[in-house]
CSV table of C-alpha atoms in Angstrom, one decimal:
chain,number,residue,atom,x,y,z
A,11,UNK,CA,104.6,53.1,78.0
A,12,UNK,CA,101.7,55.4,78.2
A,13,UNK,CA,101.6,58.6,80.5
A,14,UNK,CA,98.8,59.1,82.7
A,15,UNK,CA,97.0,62.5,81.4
A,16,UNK,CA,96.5,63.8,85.2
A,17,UNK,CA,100.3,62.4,86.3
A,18,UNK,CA,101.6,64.5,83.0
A,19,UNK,CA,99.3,67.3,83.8
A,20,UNK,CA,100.6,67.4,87.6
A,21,UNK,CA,103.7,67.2,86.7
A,22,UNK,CA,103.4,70.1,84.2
A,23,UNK,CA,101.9,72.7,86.8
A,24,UNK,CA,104.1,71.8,89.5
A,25,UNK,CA,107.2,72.7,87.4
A,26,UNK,CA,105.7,75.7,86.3
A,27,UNK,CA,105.0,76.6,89.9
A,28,UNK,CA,109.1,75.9,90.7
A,29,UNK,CA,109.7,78.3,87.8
A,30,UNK,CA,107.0,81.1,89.0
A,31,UNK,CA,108.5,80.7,92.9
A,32,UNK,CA,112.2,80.9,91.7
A,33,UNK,CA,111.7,83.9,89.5
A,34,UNK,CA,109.5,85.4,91.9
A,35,UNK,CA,111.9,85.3,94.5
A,36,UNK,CA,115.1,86.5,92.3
A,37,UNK,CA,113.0,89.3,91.1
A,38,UNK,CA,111.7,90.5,94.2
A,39,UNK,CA,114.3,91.1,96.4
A,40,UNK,CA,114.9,94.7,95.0
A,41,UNK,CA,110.9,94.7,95.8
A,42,UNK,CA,111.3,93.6,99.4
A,43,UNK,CA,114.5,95.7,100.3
A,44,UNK,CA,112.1,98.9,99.0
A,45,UNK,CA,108.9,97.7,101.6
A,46,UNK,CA,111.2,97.0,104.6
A,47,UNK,CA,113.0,100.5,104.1
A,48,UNK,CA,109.4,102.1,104.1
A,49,UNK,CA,108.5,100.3,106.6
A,50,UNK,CA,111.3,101.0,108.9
A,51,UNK,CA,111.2,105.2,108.1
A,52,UNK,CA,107.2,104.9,108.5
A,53,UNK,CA,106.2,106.2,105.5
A,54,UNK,CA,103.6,105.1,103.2
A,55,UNK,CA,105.0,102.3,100.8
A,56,UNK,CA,103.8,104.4,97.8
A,57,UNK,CA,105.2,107.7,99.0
A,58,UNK,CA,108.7,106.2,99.6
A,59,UNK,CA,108.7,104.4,95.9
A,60,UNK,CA,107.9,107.7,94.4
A,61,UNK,CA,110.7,109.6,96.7
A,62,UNK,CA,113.4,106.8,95.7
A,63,UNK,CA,112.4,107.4,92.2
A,64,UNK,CA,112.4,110.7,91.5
A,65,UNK,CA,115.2,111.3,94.1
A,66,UNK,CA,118.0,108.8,93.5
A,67,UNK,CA,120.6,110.4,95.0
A,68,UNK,CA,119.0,111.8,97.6
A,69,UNK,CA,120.7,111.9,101.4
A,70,UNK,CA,119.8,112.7,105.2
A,71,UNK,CA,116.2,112.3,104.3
A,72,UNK,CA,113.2,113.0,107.3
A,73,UNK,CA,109.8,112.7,106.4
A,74,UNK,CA,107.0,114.7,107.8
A,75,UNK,CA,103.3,113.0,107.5
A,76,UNK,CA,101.2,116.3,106.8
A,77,UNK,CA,97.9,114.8,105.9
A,78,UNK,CA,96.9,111.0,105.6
A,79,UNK,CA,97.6,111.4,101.8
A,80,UNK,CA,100.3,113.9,101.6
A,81,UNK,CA,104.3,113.2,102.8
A,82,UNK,CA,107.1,115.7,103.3
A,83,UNK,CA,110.7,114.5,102.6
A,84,UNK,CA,113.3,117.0,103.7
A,85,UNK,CA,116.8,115.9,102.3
A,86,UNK,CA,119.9,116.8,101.0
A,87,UNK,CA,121.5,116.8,97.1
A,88,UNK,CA,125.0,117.1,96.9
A,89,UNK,CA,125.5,120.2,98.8
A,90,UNK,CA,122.1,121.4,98.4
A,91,UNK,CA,118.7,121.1,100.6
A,92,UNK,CA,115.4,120.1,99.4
A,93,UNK,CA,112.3,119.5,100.0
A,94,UNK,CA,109.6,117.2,98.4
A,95,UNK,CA,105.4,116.6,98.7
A,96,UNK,CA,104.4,113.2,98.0
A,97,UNK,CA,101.1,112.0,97.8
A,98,UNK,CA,100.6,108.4,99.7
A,99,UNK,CA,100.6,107.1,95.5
A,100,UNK,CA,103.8,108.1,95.4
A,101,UNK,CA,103.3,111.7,93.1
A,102,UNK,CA,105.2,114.3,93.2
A,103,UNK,CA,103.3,117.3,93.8
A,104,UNK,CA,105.7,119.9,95.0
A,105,UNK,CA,109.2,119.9,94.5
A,106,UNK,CA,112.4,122.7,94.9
A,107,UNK,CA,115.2,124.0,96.9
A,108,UNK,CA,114.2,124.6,100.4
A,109,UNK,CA,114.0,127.9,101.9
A,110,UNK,CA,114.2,129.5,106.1
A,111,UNK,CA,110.8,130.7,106.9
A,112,UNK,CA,112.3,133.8,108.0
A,113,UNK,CA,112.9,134.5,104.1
A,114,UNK,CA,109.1,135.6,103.8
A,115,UNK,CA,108.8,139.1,102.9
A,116,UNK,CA,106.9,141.4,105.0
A,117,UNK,CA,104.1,141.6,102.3
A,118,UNK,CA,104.2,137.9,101.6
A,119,UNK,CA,103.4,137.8,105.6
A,120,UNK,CA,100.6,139.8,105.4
A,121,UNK,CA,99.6,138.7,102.2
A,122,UNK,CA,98.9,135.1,104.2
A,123,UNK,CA,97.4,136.3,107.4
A,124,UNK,CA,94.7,138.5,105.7
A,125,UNK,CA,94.1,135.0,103.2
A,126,UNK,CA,94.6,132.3,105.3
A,127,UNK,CA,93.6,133.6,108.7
A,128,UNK,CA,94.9,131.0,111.3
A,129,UNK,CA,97.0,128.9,108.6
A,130,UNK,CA,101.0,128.8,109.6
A,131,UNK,CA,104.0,128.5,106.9
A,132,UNK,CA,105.2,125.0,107.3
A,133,UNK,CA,107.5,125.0,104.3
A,134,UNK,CA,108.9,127.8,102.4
A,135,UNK,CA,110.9,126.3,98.7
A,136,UNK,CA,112.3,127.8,95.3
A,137,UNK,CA,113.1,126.6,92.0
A,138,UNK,CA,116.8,126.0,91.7
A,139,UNK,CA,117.0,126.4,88.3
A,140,UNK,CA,115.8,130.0,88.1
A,141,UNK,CA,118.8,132.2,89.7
A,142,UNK,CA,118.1,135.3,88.0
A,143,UNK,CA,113.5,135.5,88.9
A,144,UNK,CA,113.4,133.5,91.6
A,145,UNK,CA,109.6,132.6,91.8
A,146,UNK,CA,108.5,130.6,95.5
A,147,UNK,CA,106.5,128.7,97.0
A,148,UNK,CA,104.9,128.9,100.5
A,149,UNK,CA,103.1,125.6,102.1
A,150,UNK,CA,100.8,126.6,104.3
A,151,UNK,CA,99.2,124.6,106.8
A,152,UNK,CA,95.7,125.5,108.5
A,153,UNK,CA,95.3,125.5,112.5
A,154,UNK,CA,94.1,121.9,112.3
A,155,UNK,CA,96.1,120.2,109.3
A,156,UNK,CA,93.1,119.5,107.4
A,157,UNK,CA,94.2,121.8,104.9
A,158,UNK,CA,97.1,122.5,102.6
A,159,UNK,CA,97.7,125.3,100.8
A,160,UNK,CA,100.4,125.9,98.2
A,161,UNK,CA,100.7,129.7,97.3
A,162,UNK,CA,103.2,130.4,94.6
A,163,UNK,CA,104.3,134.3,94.9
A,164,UNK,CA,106.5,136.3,92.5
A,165,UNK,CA,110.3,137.2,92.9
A,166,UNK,CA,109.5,140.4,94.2
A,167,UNK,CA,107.1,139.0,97.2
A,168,UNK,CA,103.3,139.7,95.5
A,169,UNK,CA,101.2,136.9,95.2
A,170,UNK,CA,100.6,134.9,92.2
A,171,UNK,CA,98.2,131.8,92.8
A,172,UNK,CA,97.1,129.3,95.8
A,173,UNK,CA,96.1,126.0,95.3
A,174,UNK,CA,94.8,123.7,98.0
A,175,UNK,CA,96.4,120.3,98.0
């Protein structure tokens, strides 16, 4: 007995649709965890993929929205705290061991007001795996959040370079 070509055909891309459907729901459950834990800290779905893939064993993590493209996550690493830019793609632009504002050196301080006039020091992080010339980093924040500002400043407090994120 002869198959009808559009029976055999129908038959043919409805299995194939039962395979896609299966696979795609086996496959996308690690997928659909990620979007509903995003969605449930508020944080840009790219951001959080980035954060949960550079940062696997990251704990007691609050985010901070500083810009529409740029995320803060403040966590913890075994003992140690951290802090992490994202952009809303999910890069890592600025990563290290997070620092008390209070830390600034008087010249650092001055340094910023005379530069940034009306900016404030939102963030203050370290490398951790320089112990002995501990360079830092200061993210600045202007009166408005419009603008970033990441100045990088030598161990001993001068000033090395600013880029604006």
């Amino acid at each position: 007995m002869k198959r009808n070509p559009i029976v055999s055909r129908l038959t043919t891309l409805f299995s194939i649709l039962i395979l896609a459907t299966i696979s795609f729901n086996c496959q996308d459950k690690a997928g659909a965890d990620l979007i509903n834990e995003a969605a449930r800290s508020g944080v840009s779905l790219g951001a959080y993929s980035g954060f949960k893939t550079a940062f696997p064993s990251a704990r007691s993590v609050t985010w901070n929205r500083l810009q529409d493209r740029i995320w803060e996550a403040r966590f913890t690493e075994g003992t140690t705290a951290k802090v992490a830019l994202l952009q809303t793609s999910g890069v890592v632009v600025e990563q290290g061991v997070l620092l008390s504002p209070d830390s600034v050196p008087a010249i650092t301080r001055t340094h910023l007001s005379e530069t940034f006039p009306g900016s404030s020091i939102h963030t203050v992080l370290t490398d951790v795996d320089d112990e002995a010339n501990k360079p830092w980093r200061v993210i600045l924040l202007d009166a408005t959040n419009a603008r970033i500002w990441r100045v990088l400043f030598n161990s001993d407090g001068t000033f090395h370079s600013a880029t604006e994120l």
